[in-house]
Amino acid sequence: MVSAGEFFLAVDDASAARVGPRKRHDFPAVPCDGFYPDDAVLSWETLLTGRPASPLRDVVPMANDGFTVFAVPEPLCRALAGAERDQLRTTGIAWAASASEPDNEISPDRAVDLLERLSALANSRAEKGLSLYCWYFAP
């Protein structure tokens, strides 16, 4: 199970690669734990766009230590930034219902809250000219 992680904004891949557990940073971020964000991102993109999800691009590939950093695909960034509250709610509820593995469960309320916060982060990303990334640690 994911014990720690966050979606965050960074200037570039090199900056994103320096983020992780117990590493302080000043990037705008939304914490995530208790589910696998890489799986979630794929589901969200499909649910929000109605198209197959884009492949994820690793910034720090996962090794035996359980740590990874990946770039959130641009189609999902645009979809999150442009989504209305009802669409985020519908997506969050659908995702929570589908995330039913024992180590990958999330309540509908938490799913909707997370997507609303990520939508705000995606909007600020565009305004600031930054990219959206995610790191997580799953020992």
Tab-separated table of C-alpha atoms in Angstrom:
chain	number	residue	atom	x	y	z
A	1	MET	CA	0.000	0.000	0.000
A	2	VAL	CA	1.099	3.575	-0.630
A	3	SER	CA	2.259	5.021	2.662
A	4	ALA	CA	3.020	8.529	1.430
A	5	GLY	CA	2.790	10.597	-1.699
A	6	GLU	CA	1.667	13.831	-3.239
A	7	PHE	CA	0.762	15.496	-6.482
A	8	PHE	CA	2.834	18.630	-6.904
A	9	LEU	CA	3.842	21.342	-9.326
A	10	ALA	CA	7.438	21.766	-10.438
A	11	VAL	CA	9.375	23.725	-13.013
A	12	ASP	CA	10.863	20.676	-14.747
A	13	ASP	CA	11.795	16.996	-14.418
A	14	ALA	CA	15.077	17.766	-12.653
A	15	SER	CA	13.237	19.721	-9.951
A	16	ALA	CA	10.570	17.025	-9.677
A	17	ALA	CA	13.193	14.316	-9.239
A	18	ARG	CA	14.444	16.010	-6.059
A	19	VAL	CA	11.061	15.667	-4.298
A	20	GLY	CA	10.122	12.715	-2.134
A	21	PRO	CA	9.613	11.361	1.369
A	22	ARG	CA	11.250	13.477	4.059
A	23	LYS	CA	12.389	16.043	1.465
A	24	ARG	CA	10.963	19.488	2.098
A	25	HIS	CA	9.953	21.653	-0.840
A	26	ASP	CA	7.965	24.790	-1.535
A	27	PHE	CA	6.003	23.475	-4.509
A	28	PRO	CA	2.192	23.672	-4.398
A	29	ALA	CA	1.053	20.142	-3.543
A	30	VAL	CA	-1.908	17.885	-2.751
A	31	PRO	CA	-1.111	14.879	-0.521
A	32	CYS	CA	-2.206	11.399	-1.505
A	33	ASP	CA	-1.865	8.132	0.363
A	34	GLY	CA	-3.737	4.896	0.764
A	35	PHE	CA	-4.104	4.284	-2.989
A	36	TYR	CA	-1.847	3.896	-5.997
A	37	PRO	CA	-1.744	7.274	-7.757
A	38	ASP	CA	-0.378	5.845	-10.998
A	39	ASP	CA	-3.428	3.583	-11.316
A	40	ALA	CA	-5.724	6.424	-10.278
A	41	VAL	CA	-4.318	8.823	-12.886
A	42	LEU	CA	-5.061	6.304	-15.641
A	43	SER	CA	-8.643	5.875	-14.402
A	44	TRP	CA	-9.226	9.611	-14.015
A	45	GLU	CA	-8.041	10.370	-17.521
A	46	THR	CA	-10.331	7.743	-19.028
A	47	LEU	CA	-13.292	8.883	-16.926
A	48	LEU	CA	-12.764	12.600	-17.600
A	49	THR	CA	-11.911	12.429	-21.298
A	50	GLY	CA	-13.789	9.336	-22.458
A	51	ARG	CA	-10.596	8.170	-24.181
A	52	PRO	CA	-7.944	5.596	-23.312
A	53	ALA	CA	-5.394	6.918	-20.844
A	54	SER	CA	-2.035	8.225	-21.985
A	55	PRO	CA	1.051	6.296	-20.923
A	56	LEU	CA	2.761	7.596	-17.806
A	57	ARG	CA	6.239	9.045	-18.104
A	58	ASP	CA	8.573	8.140	-15.269
A	59	VAL	CA	10.830	10.873	-13.946
A	60	VAL	CA	12.260	8.582	-11.271
A	61	PRO	CA	11.467	4.966	-12.211
A	62	MET	CA	10.384	2.730	-9.354
A	63	ALA	CA	13.185	0.553	-8.052
A	64	ASN	CA	13.319	-1.973	-5.233
A	65	ASP	CA	12.881	0.822	-2.684
A	66	GLY	CA	9.226	1.427	-3.704
A	67	PHE	CA	9.727	5.095	-4.604
A	68	THR	CA	8.747	6.712	-7.904
A	69	VAL	CA	8.058	10.097	-9.480
A	70	PHE	CA	6.002	10.432	-12.643
A	71	ALA	CA	4.681	13.251	-14.801
A	72	VAL	CA	0.903	13.536	-14.945
A	73	PRO	CA	-0.124	13.255	-18.619
A	74	GLU	CA	-1.065	16.506	-20.334
A	75	PRO	CA	-4.546	15.293	-21.431
A	76	LEU	CA	-5.416	14.663	-17.767
A	77	CYS	CA	-3.978	18.040	-16.716
A	78	ARG	CA	-6.183	19.798	-19.274
A	79	ALA	CA	-9.225	17.714	-18.292
A	80	LEU	CA	-8.749	18.460	-14.583
A	81	ALA	CA	-8.252	22.161	-15.247
A	82	GLY	CA	-11.381	22.352	-17.395
A	83	ALA	CA	-13.651	20.087	-15.357
A	84	GLU	CA	-16.731	21.477	-13.676
A	85	ARG	CA	-17.602	20.526	-10.124
A	86	ASP	CA	-20.356	18.073	-11.177
A	87	GLN	CA	-17.973	16.321	-13.546
A	88	LEU	CA	-15.341	16.015	-10.806
A	89	ARG	CA	-17.969	14.629	-8.447
A	90	THR	CA	-19.187	12.044	-10.964
A	91	THR	CA	-15.596	11.040	-11.737
A	92	GLY	CA	-14.656	10.774	-8.062
A	93	ILE	CA	-17.633	8.588	-7.227
A	94	ALA	CA	-17.033	6.322	-10.240
A	95	TRP	CA	-13.339	6.013	-9.421
A	96	ALA	CA	-14.004	5.233	-5.744
A	97	ALA	CA	-16.424	2.476	-6.781
A	98	SER	CA	-13.847	0.948	-9.127
A	99	ALA	CA	-10.887	1.208	-6.720
A	100	SER	CA	-11.944	-1.833	-4.769
A	101	GLU	CA	-8.684	-3.698	-4.213
A	102	PRO	CA	-7.879	-4.157	-0.503
A	103	ASP	CA	-4.776	-1.927	-0.692
A	104	ASN	CA	-6.371	0.600	-3.041
A	105	GLU	CA	-9.649	1.731	-1.461
A	106	ILE	CA	-10.918	5.283	-1.127
A	107	SER	CA	-14.245	6.691	0.056
A	108	PRO	CA	-16.399	8.605	-2.451
A	109	ASP	CA	-16.183	11.804	-0.362
A	110	ARG	CA	-12.400	11.621	-0.175
A	111	ALA	CA	-12.190	10.862	-3.916
A	112	VAL	CA	-14.299	13.903	-4.802
A	113	ASP	CA	-12.323	16.151	-2.443
A	114	LEU	CA	-9.045	14.932	-3.928
A	115	LEU	CA	-10.192	15.560	-7.505
A	116	GLU	CA	-11.451	19.046	-6.618
A	117	ARG	CA	-8.085	19.885	-5.051
A	118	LEU	CA	-6.215	18.435	-8.053
A	119	SER	CA	-8.403	20.466	-10.384
A	120	ALA	CA	-7.384	23.633	-8.532
A	121	LEU	CA	-3.741	22.551	-8.716
A	122	ALA	CA	-4.070	21.881	-12.463
A	123	ASN	CA	-5.572	25.353	-12.947
A	124	SER	CA	-2.732	27.029	-11.047
A	125	ARG	CA	-0.244	24.949	-13.050
A	126	ALA	CA	-1.376	26.574	-16.266
A	127	GLU	CA	-1.274	30.070	-14.739
A	128	LYS	CA	2.256	29.579	-13.394
A	129	GLY	CA	3.684	27.689	-16.383
A	130	LEU	CA	4.553	24.648	-14.276
A	131	SER	CA	4.111	20.916	-14.794
A	132	LEU	CA	2.111	18.491	-12.645
A	133	TYR	CA	3.929	15.516	-11.130
A	134	CYS	CA	3.320	12.858	-8.526
A	135	TRP	CA	5.648	11.036	-6.195
A	136	TYR	CA	4.754	8.141	-3.960
A	137	PHE	CA	6.364	5.609	-1.705
A	138	ALA	CA	4.957	2.086	-1.490
A	139	PRO	CA	7.393	-0.022	0.574
